[in-house]
PDB file of C-alpha atoms in Angstrom:
ATOM      1  CA  MET A   6      46.167  63.769 -29.886  1.00  0.00           C
ATOM      2  CA  PRO A   7      45.664  61.987 -26.548  1.00  0.00           C
ATOM      3  CA  ARG A   8      49.394  61.428 -26.124  1.00  0.00           C
ATOM      4  CA  ASP A   9      50.109  65.105 -26.665  1.00  0.00           C
ATOM      5  CA  THR A  10      47.636  65.985 -23.938  1.00  0.00           C
ATOM      6  CA  ALA A  11      49.092  63.366 -21.620  1.00  0.00           C
ATOM      7  CA  ARG A  12      52.617  64.607 -22.280  1.00  0.00           C
ATOM      8  CA  LYS A  13      51.605  68.185 -21.486  1.00  0.00           C
ATOM      9  CA  VAL A  14      49.876  67.099 -18.264  1.00  0.00           C
ATOM     10  CA  LEU A  15      52.980  65.255 -17.077  1.00  0.00           C
ATOM     11  CA  GLU A  16      55.244  68.168 -17.995  1.00  0.00           C
ATOM     12  CA  ILE A  17      53.080  70.657 -16.083  1.00  0.00           C
ATOM     13  CA  GLU A  18      52.868  68.426 -13.009  1.00  0.00           C
ATOM     14  CA  ALA A  19      56.595  67.644 -13.082  1.00  0.00           C
ATOM     15  CA  GLU A  20      57.348  71.363 -13.256  1.00  0.00           C
ATOM     16  CA  ALA A  21      54.972  72.007 -10.330  1.00  0.00           C
ATOM     17  CA  ILE A  22      57.022  69.595  -8.211  1.00  0.00           C
ATOM     18  CA  ARG A  23      60.367  71.010  -9.348  1.00  0.00           C
ATOM     19  CA  GLU A  24      59.262  74.504  -8.355  1.00  0.00           C
ATOM     20  CA  LEU A  25      58.737  73.317  -4.773  1.00  0.00           C
ATOM     21  CA  ILE A  26      62.453  72.674  -4.275  1.00  0.00           C
ATOM     22  CA  PRO A  27      63.591  76.336  -3.932  1.00  0.00           C
ATOM     23  CA  ARG A  28      60.827  76.845  -1.349  1.00  0.00           C
ATOM     24  CA  LEU A  29      62.334  74.375   1.104  1.00  0.00           C
ATOM     25  CA  ASP A  30      63.420  76.976   3.637  1.00  0.00           C
ATOM     26  CA  GLU A  31      63.241  77.447   7.411  1.00  0.00           C
ATOM     27  CA  SER A  32      59.439  77.083   7.239  1.00  0.00           C
ATOM     28  CA  PHE A  33      59.888  73.491   6.115  1.00  0.00           C
ATOM     29  CA  ASP A  34      62.312  72.873   8.977  1.00  0.00           C
ATOM     30  CA  ARG A  35      59.803  74.335  11.430  1.00  0.00           C
ATOM     31  CA  ALA A  36      57.051  72.165  10.001  1.00  0.00           C
ATOM     32  CA  VAL A  37      59.163  69.036  10.529  1.00  0.00           C
ATOM     33  CA  GLU A  38      60.029  70.079  14.097  1.00  0.00           C
ATOM     34  CA  THR A  39      56.396  70.884  14.850  1.00  0.00           C
ATOM     35  CA  LEU A  40      55.297  67.432  13.725  1.00  0.00           C
ATOM     36  CA  PHE A  41      58.215  65.803  15.519  1.00  0.00           C
ATOM     37  CA  ALA A  42      57.276  67.533  18.785  1.00  0.00           C
ATOM     38  CA  CYS A  43      53.645  66.383  18.498  1.00  0.00           C
ATOM     39  CA  THR A  44      52.691  64.374  21.591  1.00  0.00           C
ATOM     40  CA  GLY A  45      49.339  63.347  20.154  1.00  0.00           C
ATOM     41  CA  ARG A  46      48.309  62.645  16.560  1.00  0.00           C
ATOM     42  CA  VAL A  47      48.856  64.524  13.344  1.00  0.00           C
ATOM     43  CA  VAL A  48      45.274  65.299  12.322  1.00  0.00           C
ATOM     44  CA  ALA A  49      45.204  65.789   8.555  1.00  0.00           C
ATOM     45  CA  THR A  50      42.269  67.584   6.975  1.00  0.00           C
ATOM     46  CA  GLY A  51      41.104  68.930   3.641  1.00  0.00           C
ATOM     47  CA  MET A  52      37.978  69.300   1.513  1.00  0.00           C
ATOM     48  CA  GLY A  53      37.321  67.669  -1.843  1.00  0.00           C
ATOM     49  CA  LYS A  54      40.432  66.626  -3.765  1.00  0.00           C
ATOM     50  CA  SER A  55      42.613  68.272  -1.119  1.00  0.00           C
ATOM     51  CA  GLY A  56      40.939  66.001   1.411  1.00  0.00           C
ATOM     52  CA  ILE A  57      41.962  62.951  -0.603  1.00  0.00           C
ATOM     53  CA  ILE A  58      45.547  64.228  -0.633  1.00  0.00           C
ATOM     54  CA  ALA A  59      45.351  64.819   3.134  1.00  0.00           C
ATOM     55  CA  GLN A  60      44.179  61.228   3.612  1.00  0.00           C
ATOM     56  CA  LYS A  61      47.184  59.929   1.708  1.00  0.00           C
ATOM     57  CA  ILE A  62      49.601  62.133   3.652  1.00  0.00           C
ATOM     58  CA  SER A  63      48.031  60.917   6.902  1.00  0.00           C
ATOM     59  CA  ALA A  64      48.416  57.292   5.811  1.00  0.00           C
ATOM     60  CA  THR A  65      52.071  57.837   4.930  1.00  0.00           C
ATOM     61  CA  LEU A  66      52.763  59.484   8.279  1.00  0.00           C
ATOM     62  CA  ALA A  67      51.049  56.686  10.192  1.00  0.00           C
ATOM     63  CA  SER A  68      53.018  54.011   8.352  1.00  0.00           C
ATOM     64  CA  THR A  69      56.340  55.702   9.052  1.00  0.00           C
ATOM     65  CA  GLY A  70      56.145  56.251  12.776  1.00  0.00           C
ATOM     66  CA  SER A  71      53.967  59.369  13.195  1.00  0.00           C
ATOM     67  CA  PRO A  72      50.506  58.538  14.597  1.00  0.00           C
ATOM     68  CA  SER A  73      47.979  60.231  12.342  1.00  0.00           C
ATOM     69  CA  LEU A  74      44.322  60.282  11.386  1.00  0.00           C
ATOM     70  CA  PHE A  75      42.200  62.034   8.762  1.00  0.00           C
ATOM     71  CA  LEU A  76      39.373  64.300   9.887  1.00  0.00           C
ATOM     72  CA  HIS A  77      36.829  65.535   7.371  1.00  0.00           C
ATOM     73  CA  PRO A  78      36.424  69.265   8.106  1.00  0.00           C
ATOM     74  CA  ALA A  79      32.698  69.323   7.357  1.00  0.00           C
ATOM     75  CA  GLU A  80      32.113  66.392   9.727  1.00  0.00           C
ATOM     76  CA  ALA A  81      34.341  68.078  12.298  1.00  0.00           C
ATOM     77  CA  ILE A  82      32.148  71.175  12.562  1.00  0.00           C
ATOM     78  CA  HIS A  83      29.085  68.968  12.850  1.00  0.00           C
ATOM     79  CA  GLY A  84      30.114  66.940  15.854  1.00  0.00           C
ATOM     80  CA  ASP A  85      33.476  65.314  15.150  1.00  0.00           C
ATOM     81  CA  LEU A  86      35.546  68.176  16.527  1.00  0.00           C
ATOM     82  CA  GLY A  87      36.023  66.118  19.662  1.00  0.00           C
ATOM     83  CA  ARG A  88      38.402  63.889  17.708  1.00  0.00           C
ATOM     84  CA  ILE A  89      41.003  66.641  18.083  1.00  0.00           C
ATOM     85  CA  VAL A  90      42.514  66.704  21.571  1.00  0.00           C
ATOM     86  CA  LYS A  91      45.251  68.600  23.318  1.00  0.00           C
ATOM     87  CA  GLY A  92      48.662  67.530  22.013  1.00  0.00           C
ATOM     88  CA  ASP A  93      47.471  67.021  18.439  1.00  0.00           C
ATOM     89  CA  VAL A  94      48.743  68.981  15.456  1.00  0.00           C
ATOM     90  CA  LEU A  95      46.454  69.981  12.575  1.00  0.00           C
ATOM     91  CA  LEU A  96      47.912  69.462   9.093  1.00  0.00           C
ATOM     92  CA  ALA A  97      45.558  71.303   6.728  1.00  0.00           C
ATOM     93  CA  VAL A  98      45.626  71.054   2.937  1.00  0.00           C
ATOM     94  CA  SER A  99      43.782  73.750   0.984  1.00  0.00           C
ATOM     95  CA  HIS A 100      44.761  75.091  -2.419  1.00  0.00           C
ATOM     96  CA  SER A 101      42.802  78.311  -2.001  1.00  0.00           C
ATOM     97  CA  GLY A 102      43.590  78.719   1.683  1.00  0.00           C
ATOM     98  CA  ASP A 103      40.098  80.008   2.400  1.00  0.00           C
ATOM     99  CA  THR A 104      38.122  76.783   2.800  1.00  0.00           C
ATOM    100  CA  GLU A 105      35.420  77.773   5.277  1.00  0.00           C
ATOM    101  CA  GLU A 106      35.139  74.362   6.935  1.00  0.00           C
ATOM    102  CA  ILE A 107      38.870  74.314   7.700  1.00  0.00           C
ATOM    103  CA  LEU A 108      38.952  77.912   8.900  1.00  0.00           C
ATOM    104  CA  ALA A 109      36.163  77.035  11.337  1.00  0.00           C
ATOM    105  CA  LEU A 110      38.534  74.544  13.012  1.00  0.00           C
ATOM    106  CA  VAL A 111      41.291  77.076  13.712  1.00  0.00           C
ATOM    107  CA  PRO A 112      39.713  78.768  16.791  1.00  0.00           C
ATOM    108  CA  TRP A 113      39.263  75.352  18.437  1.00  0.00           C
ATOM    109  CA  LEU A 114      42.904  74.492  17.767  1.00  0.00           C
ATOM    110  CA  LYS A 115      44.001  77.825  19.209  1.00  0.00           C
ATOM    111  CA  ARG A 116      42.010  77.159  22.393  1.00  0.00           C
ATOM    112  CA  LEU A 117      43.696  73.776  22.727  1.00  0.00           C
ATOM    113  CA  GLY A 118      47.101  75.303  22.120  1.00  0.00           C
ATOM    114  CA  SER A 119      47.622  72.906  19.219  1.00  0.00           C
ATOM    115  CA  PRO A 120      49.747  74.066  16.256  1.00  0.00           C
ATOM    116  CA  VAL A 121      48.425  74.332  12.709  1.00  0.00           C
ATOM    117  CA  VAL A 122      50.616  73.426   9.732  1.00  0.00           C
ATOM    118  CA  ALA A 123      49.036  74.535   6.448  1.00  0.00           C
ATOM    119  CA  LEU A 124      49.806  73.555   2.855  1.00  0.00           C
ATOM    120  CA  THR A 125      48.192  76.146   0.595  1.00  0.00           C
ATOM    121  CA  GLY A 126      48.600  77.740  -2.803  1.00  0.00           C
ATOM    122  CA  ASN A 127      48.127  81.268  -1.473  1.00  0.00           C
ATOM    123  CA  ALA A 128      50.542  82.680   1.080  1.00  0.00           C
ATOM    124  CA  ARG A 129      48.188  85.621   1.807  1.00  0.00           C
ATOM    125  CA  SER A 130      45.102  83.503   2.394  1.00  0.00           C
ATOM    126  CA  PRO A 131      43.272  83.430   5.751  1.00  0.00           C
ATOM    127  CA  LEU A 132      44.453  79.889   6.491  1.00  0.00           C
ATOM    128  CA  SER A 133      48.072  80.725   5.656  1.00  0.00           C
ATOM    129  CA  GLN A 134      47.974  83.737   7.955  1.00  0.00           C
ATOM    130  CA  ALA A 135      46.320  81.817  10.788  1.00  0.00           C
ATOM    131  CA  ALA A 136      48.690  78.828  10.614  1.00  0.00           C
ATOM    132  CA  ASP A 137      51.691  78.459  12.877  1.00  0.00           C
ATOM    133  CA  VAL A 138      53.666  77.157   9.903  1.00  0.00           C
ATOM    134  CA  HIS A 139      52.776  77.674   6.242  1.00  0.00           C
ATOM    135  CA  LEU A 140      54.222  75.695   3.344  1.00  0.00           C
ATOM    136  CA  ASP A 141      53.799  77.218  -0.110  1.00  0.00           C
ATOM    137  CA  VAL A 142      52.482  74.658  -2.623  1.00  0.00           C
ATOM    138  CA  SER A 143      51.303  77.187  -5.213  1.00  0.00           C
ATOM    139  CA  ILE A 144      51.473  76.378  -8.931  1.00  0.00           C
ATOM    140  CA  ARG A 145      51.623  78.317 -12.180  1.00  0.00           C
ATOM    141  CA  THR A 146      48.684  76.521 -13.778  1.00  0.00           C
ATOM    142  CA  GLU A 147      46.582  73.415 -13.463  1.00  0.00           C
ATOM    143  CA  ALA A 148      47.294  70.591 -15.883  1.00  0.00           C
ATOM    144  CA  CYS A 149      43.595  70.392 -16.750  1.00  0.00           C
ATOM    145  CA  PRO A 150      43.049  71.768 -20.319  1.00  0.00           C
ATOM    146  CA  LEU A 151      40.069  73.728 -18.935  1.00  0.00           C
ATOM    147  CA  GLY A 152      42.110  75.033 -16.017  1.00  0.00           C
ATOM    148  CA  LEU A 153      39.438  73.752 -13.624  1.00  0.00           C
ATOM    149  CA  ALA A 154      40.095  70.235 -12.293  1.00  0.00           C
ATOM    150  CA  PRO A 155      42.662  70.088  -9.451  1.00  0.00           C
ATOM    151  CA  THR A 156      45.647  68.348 -11.038  1.00  0.00           C
ATOM    152  CA  ALA A 157      49.003  70.079 -10.684  1.00  0.00           C
ATOM    153  CA  SER A 158      47.848  71.621  -7.391  1.00  0.00           C
ATOM    154  CA  THR A 159      47.046  68.258  -5.804  1.00  0.00           C
ATOM    155  CA  THR A 160      50.263  66.789  -7.201  1.00  0.00           C
ATOM    156  CA  ALA A 161      52.302  69.579  -5.593  1.00  0.00           C
ATOM    157  CA  ALA A 162      50.527  69.163  -2.240  1.00  0.00           C
ATOM    158  CA  LEU A 163      51.024  65.397  -2.320  1.00  0.00           C
ATOM    159  CA  ALA A 164      54.729  65.758  -3.139  1.00  0.00           C
ATOM    160  CA  MET A 165      55.218  68.247  -0.304  1.00  0.00           C
ATOM    161  CA  GLY A 166      53.409  65.855   2.033  1.00  0.00           C
ATOM    162  CA  ASP A 167      55.765  63.058   1.007  1.00  0.00           C
ATOM    163  CA  ALA A 168      58.749  65.354   1.570  1.00  0.00           C
ATOM    164  CA  LEU A 169      57.462  66.179   5.055  1.00  0.00           C
ATOM    165  CA  SER A 170      56.836  62.528   5.870  1.00  0.00           C
ATOM    166  CA  MET A 171      60.269  61.364   4.757  1.00  0.00           C
ATOM    167  CA  ALA A 172      62.085  64.205   6.530  1.00  0.00           C
ATOM    168  CA  LEU A 173      60.122  63.353   9.671  1.00  0.00           C
ATOM    169  CA  LEU A 174      60.966  59.663   9.254  1.00  0.00           C
ATOM    170  CA  GLU A 175      64.674  60.509   9.342  1.00  0.00           C
ATOM    171  CA  ARG A 176      64.180  62.965  12.203  1.00  0.00           C
ATOM    172  CA  ARG A 177      62.629  60.169  14.260  1.00  0.00           C
ATOM    173  CA  GLY A 178      65.384  57.705  13.400  1.00  0.00           C
ATOM    174  CA  PHE A 179      62.730  55.356  12.020  1.00  0.00           C
ATOM    175  CA  THR A 180      64.343  52.062  10.976  1.00  0.00           C
ATOM    176  CA  VAL A 181      63.628  49.082   8.748  1.00  0.00           C
ATOM    177  CA  GLU A 182      62.761  47.157  11.915  1.00  0.00           C
ATOM    178  CA  ASP A 183      60.181  49.782  12.854  1.00  0.00           C
ATOM    179  CA  PHE A 184      58.772  49.690   9.331  1.00  0.00           C
ATOM    180  CA  ALA A 185      58.433  45.909   9.451  1.00  0.00           C
ATOM    181  CA  VAL A 186      56.411  46.085  12.682  1.00  0.00           C
ATOM    182  CA  LEU A 187      53.888  48.401  11.011  1.00  0.00           C
ATOM    183  CA  HIS A 188      53.674  46.370   7.779  1.00  0.00           C
ATOM    184  CA  PRO A 189      53.078  42.739   8.773  1.00  0.00           C
ATOM    185  CA  GLY A 190      50.793  41.892   5.863  1.00  0.00           C
ATOM    186  CA  GLY A 191      50.969  41.678   2.099  1.00  0.00           C
ATOM    187  CA  ARG A 192      53.998  41.434  -0.138  1.00  0.00           C
ATOM    188  CA  LEU A 193      55.774  44.247   1.671  1.00  0.00           C
ATOM    189  CA  GLY A 194      55.409  42.407   4.965  1.00  0.00           C
ATOM    190  CA  LYS A 195      56.877  39.274   3.430  1.00  0.00           C
ATOM    191  CA  GLN A 196      59.884  41.202   2.159  1.00  0.00           C
ATOM    192  CA  LEU A 197      60.525  42.473   5.686  1.00  0.00           C
ATOM    193  CA  LEU A 198      60.283  39.111   7.448  1.00  0.00           C
ATOM    194  CA  ARG A 199      63.280  38.187   9.586  1.00  0.00           C
ATOM    195  CA  VAL A 200      65.013  34.827   9.802  1.00  0.00           C
ATOM    196  CA  GLU A 201      63.762  34.495  13.380  1.00  0.00           C
ATOM    197  CA  ASP A 202      60.174  34.696  12.107  1.00  0.00           C
ATOM    198  CA  LEU A 203      60.607  31.548  10.003  1.00  0.00           C
ATOM    199  CA  MET A 204      63.341  29.381  11.526  1.00  0.00           C
ATOM    200  CA  HIS A 205      62.906  26.047  13.320  1.00  0.00           C
ATOM    201  CA  THR A 206      63.860  26.205  16.975  1.00  0.00           C
ATOM    202  CA  GLY A 207      64.145  24.042  20.088  1.00  0.00           C
ATOM    203  CA  ASP A 208      63.550  20.325  19.624  1.00  0.00           C
ATOM    204  CA  ASP A 209      62.792  20.865  15.929  1.00  0.00           C
ATOM    205  CA  VAL A 210      66.483  21.589  15.275  1.00  0.00           C
ATOM    206  CA  PRO A 211      68.391  18.431  14.203  1.00  0.00           C
ATOM    207  CA  LEU A 212      71.386  18.131  16.511  1.00  0.00           C
ATOM    208  CA  VAL A 213      74.078  15.503  17.100  1.00  0.00           C
ATOM    209  CA  ALA A 214      77.362  15.362  19.006  1.00  0.00           C
ATOM    210  CA  PRO A 215      80.754  14.990  17.248  1.00  0.00           C
ATOM    211  CA  ALA A 216      81.039  11.364  18.467  1.00  0.00           C
ATOM    212  CA  THR A 217      77.563  10.339  17.296  1.00  0.00           C
ATOM    213  CA  PRO A 218      77.747   7.226  15.038  1.00  0.00           C
ATOM    214  CA  MET A 219      76.641   7.910  11.467  1.00  0.00           C
ATOM    215  CA  LYS A 220      73.789   5.422  11.856  1.00  0.00           C
ATOM    216  CA  ASP A 221      72.305   7.630  14.565  1.00  0.00           C
ATOM    217  CA  VAL A 222      73.071  10.733  12.515  1.00  0.00           C
ATOM    218  CA  LEU A 223      70.903   9.289   9.760  1.00  0.00           C
ATOM    219  CA  PHE A 224      68.095   8.599  12.232  1.00  0.00           C
ATOM    220  CA  GLU A 225      68.236  12.212  13.515  1.00  0.00           C
ATOM    221  CA  MET A 226      68.118  13.629   9.987  1.00  0.00           C
ATOM    222  CA  THR A 227      65.165  11.408   9.094  1.00  0.00           C
ATOM    223  CA  ARG A 228      63.297  12.310  12.277  1.00  0.00           C
ATOM    224  CA  LYS A 229      63.658  16.099  11.930  1.00  0.00           C
ATOM    225  CA  ARG A 230      62.922  16.141   8.158  1.00  0.00           C
ATOM    226  CA  LEU A 231      65.147  19.110   7.255  1.00  0.00           C
ATOM    227  CA  GLY A 232      67.592  17.225   5.054  1.00  0.00           C
ATOM    228  CA  MET A 233      70.503  17.974   7.373  1.00  0.00           C
ATOM    229  CA  THR A 234      71.705  18.005  10.947  1.00  0.00           C
ATOM    230  CA  THR A 235      73.909  20.298  12.974  1.00  0.00           C
ATOM    231  CA  VAL A 236      76.923  18.962  14.844  1.00  0.00           C
ATOM    232  CA  ALA A 237      77.560  20.751  18.129  1.00  0.00           C
ATOM    233  CA  ASP A 238      79.327  20.453  21.455  1.00  0.00           C
ATOM    234  CA  GLY A 239      77.613  20.324  24.842  1.00  0.00           C
ATOM    235  CA  GLU A 240      77.112  24.104  24.811  1.00  0.00           C
ATOM    236  CA  ARG A 241      75.320  23.932  21.442  1.00  0.00           C
ATOM    237  CA  THR A 242      78.266  25.670  19.780  1.00  0.00           C
ATOM    238  CA  LEU A 243      78.204  24.852  16.089  1.00  0.00           C
ATOM    239  CA  LEU A 244      81.055  22.622  14.914  1.00  0.00           C
ATOM    240  CA  GLY A 245      79.691  21.618  11.520  1.00  0.00           C
ATOM    241  CA  VAL A 246      76.741  20.289   9.550  1.00  0.00           C
ATOM    242  CA  ILE A 247      75.914  17.097   7.703  1.00  0.00           C
ATOM    243  CA  SER A 248      73.529  17.401   4.771  1.00  0.00           C
ATOM    244  CA  ASP A 249      71.866  14.892   2.483  1.00  0.00           C
ATOM    245  CA  GLY A 250      74.528  15.772  -0.058  1.00  0.00           C
ATOM    246  CA  ASP A 251      77.270  15.053   2.461  1.00  0.00           C
ATOM    247  CA  LEU A 252      75.729  11.646   3.140  1.00  0.00           C
ATOM    248  CA  ARG A 253      75.685  10.744  -0.552  1.00  0.00           C
ATOM    249  CA  ARG A 254      79.273  11.814  -1.055  1.00  0.00           C
ATOM    250  CA  GLN A 255      80.428   9.912   2.026  1.00  0.00           C
ATOM    251  CA  LEU A 256      78.521   6.813   0.910  1.00  0.00           C
ATOM    252  CA  GLU A 257      80.150   6.957  -2.533  1.00  0.00           C
ATOM    253  CA  ARG A 258      83.572   7.262  -0.894  1.00  0.00           C
ATOM    254  CA  HIS A 259      83.267   4.740   1.951  1.00  0.00           C
ATOM    255  CA  GLY A 260      80.348   2.496   1.041  1.00  0.00           C
ATOM    256  CA  TYR A 261      78.733   0.743   3.989  1.00  0.00           C
ATOM    257  CA  ALA A 262      81.859   1.473   6.039  1.00  0.00           C
ATOM    258  CA  LEU A 263      80.280   4.916   6.426  1.00  0.00           C
ATOM    259  CA  PHE A 264      78.266   3.529   9.329  1.00  0.00           C
ATOM    260  CA  ASP A 265      81.484   2.779  11.208  1.00  0.00           C
ATOM    261  CA  ARG A 266      82.358   6.460  11.153  1.00  0.00           C
ATOM    262  CA  HIS A 267      81.261   9.333  13.417  1.00  0.00           C
ATOM    263  CA  ALA A 268      79.689  12.722  12.800  1.00  0.00           C
ATOM    264  CA  GLU A 269      82.897  14.728  13.236  1.00  0.00           C
ATOM    265  CA  GLU A 270      84.573  12.666  10.494  1.00  0.00           C
ATOM    266  CA  CYS A 271      81.859  13.400   7.942  1.00  0.00           C
ATOM    267  CA  MET A 272      80.672  16.906   8.730  1.00  0.00           C
ATOM    268  CA  THR A 273      81.278  20.104   6.768  1.00  0.00           C
ATOM    269  CA  ARG A 274      83.306  22.164   9.216  1.00  0.00           C
ATOM    270  CA  GLU A 275      82.635  25.676   7.863  1.00  0.00           C
ATOM    271  CA  PRO A 276      78.930  25.733   7.024  1.00  0.00           C
ATOM    272  CA  VAL A 277      77.106  28.833   5.836  1.00  0.00           C
ATOM    273  CA  VAL A 278      75.400  30.509   8.801  1.00  0.00           C
ATOM    274  CA  VAL A 279      73.074  33.455   9.321  1.00  0.00           C
ATOM    275  CA  GLY A 280      71.942  35.640  12.234  1.00  0.00           C
ATOM    276  CA  ARG A 281      68.391  35.577  13.504  1.00  0.00           C
ATOM    277  CA  ARG A 282      67.809  39.293  12.757  1.00  0.00           C
ATOM    278  CA  GLU A 283      68.868  39.002   9.123  1.00  0.00           C
ATOM    279  CA  LEU A 284      66.168  39.707   6.565  1.00  0.00           C
ATOM    280  CA  ALA A 285      64.624  36.555   5.124  1.00  0.00           C
ATOM    281  CA  THR A 286      65.272  37.926   1.635  1.00  0.00           C
ATOM    282  CA  ARG A 287      68.989  38.049   2.428  1.00  0.00           C
ATOM    283  CA  ALA A 288      68.841  34.440   3.684  1.00  0.00           C
ATOM    284  CA  LEU A 289      67.132  33.441   0.451  1.00  0.00           C
ATOM    285  CA  ASP A 290      69.936  35.057  -1.519  1.00  0.00           C
ATOM    286  CA  LEU A 291      72.486  33.030   0.471  1.00  0.00           C
ATOM    287  CA  LEU A 292      70.620  29.790  -0.144  1.00  0.00           C
ATOM    288  CA  GLU A 293      70.365  30.414  -3.868  1.00  0.00           C
ATOM    289  CA  SER A 294      73.918  31.658  -4.373  1.00  0.00           C
ATOM    290  CA  ARG A 295      75.440  28.750  -2.378  1.00  0.00           C
ATOM    291  CA  LYS A 296      73.015  26.210  -3.909  1.00  0.00           C
ATOM    292  CA  ILE A 297      72.033  24.824  -0.503  1.00  0.00           C
ATOM    293  CA  THR A 298      68.670  24.205   1.143  1.00  0.00           C
ATOM    294  CA  SER A 299      69.332  25.032   4.815  1.00  0.00           C
ATOM    295  CA  LEU A 300      71.054  27.670   6.895  1.00  0.00           C
ATOM    296  CA  VAL A 301      72.080  27.294  10.512  1.00  0.00           C
ATOM    297  CA  VAL A 302      71.076  30.307  12.616  1.00  0.00           C
ATOM    298  CA  VAL A 303      73.712  31.194  15.202  1.00  0.00           C
ATOM    299  CA  ASP A 304      74.397  33.962  17.704  1.00  0.00           C
ATOM    300  CA  ALA A 305      77.619  35.974  18.022  1.00  0.00           C
ATOM    301  CA  GLY A 306      79.262  33.073  19.864  1.00  0.00           C
ATOM    302  CA  ARG A 307      78.224  30.576  17.153  1.00  0.00           C
ATOM    303  CA  ARG A 308      75.732  28.912  19.472  1.00  0.00           C
ATOM    304  CA  ILE A 309      72.899  27.323  17.527  1.00  0.00           C
ATOM    305  CA  GLU A 310      69.599  29.207  17.698  1.00  0.00           C
ATOM    306  CA  GLY A 311      67.714  27.548  14.862  1.00  0.00           C
ATOM    307  CA  VAL A 312      67.656  26.264  11.305  1.00  0.00           C
ATOM    308  CA  LEU A 313      66.074  27.971   8.300  1.00  0.00           C
ATOM    309  CA  HIS A 314      65.037  25.730   5.399  1.00  0.00           C
ATOM    310  CA  LEU A 315      64.265  26.766   1.846  1.00  0.00           C
ATOM    311  CA  HIS A 316      60.760  25.281   2.245  1.00  0.00           C
ATOM    312  CA  ASP A 317      60.089  27.774   5.038  1.00  0.00           C
ATOM    313  CA  LEU A 318      60.611  30.573   2.532  1.00  0.00           C
ATOM    314  CA  TRP A 319      58.443  28.871  -0.074  1.00  0.00           C
ATOM    315  CA  LYS A 320      55.540  28.837   2.365  1.00  0.00           C
ATOM    316  CA  THR A 321      55.615  32.638   2.568  1.00  0.00           C
ATOM    317  CA  GLU A 322      55.195  32.818  -1.238  1.00  0.00           C
ATOM    318  CA  MET A 323      58.274  35.003  -1.224  1.00  0.00           C
ATOM    319  CA  ILE A 324      59.569  32.893  -4.109  1.00  0.00           C
TER     320      ILE A 324
END
């Protein structure tokens, strides 16, 4: 039955990954340190399915703070060898460990003084012996019913590549901020947007003084079109906010006498605020949980830096 085959494939591949865990020894530590010390690029290479795995490992490294590129070994020995320069590290993926095209690269790397980190399924293979660091990604059996198609072997190599990448990420002290810089597009980029990327600043921020008559407060709110205004002193230190909701409540309470009052008499004195470096997703959570439409962005001294409106988040298609 198809499901029986699928179940067996997943069990074999899961076991191949589990068997990697006891092999995480000093060789793994040396591999991480070798990549960390790289002053150039991590040049990933591999033939066939191993090449596809090498491409993915290279992409993961590049997106997590380790400059990397993929070099096809056959292209390398036919003119592209010049892509490897002094300071690079070669990360080679080969299940057999005797891929001729990859072995042909080793002498060039040795002349450059560049280290070779190899992921192979044979610790006694020529590539394993020639490498400066070897990581054992051998398996008991492929998940292919014919025992031919690379399945468990590529899964094991990919998992070890992810383990290397994540250990290196931590070794570099790579942060969410760093990740956001490298992922400006797509849904992931939207999730990593900061408040400062979306907030209104400068003259776009509605702002009145405590003694401003409510008539002028209304004019300021209408002009800036954010459904609120900040109330601040001469140093732009936040004292309170007045929202559309505040206006309605004040009008119900005082009627037209509202326009004889001043901003400091009508403002909410402890508004919800946010810092400019806060994630936009966190700001969205604040807006939704407090059932409000705007957040005042302040610095550590509560000086006004901007205003973030719910509509600004809608435009990103975050919600």
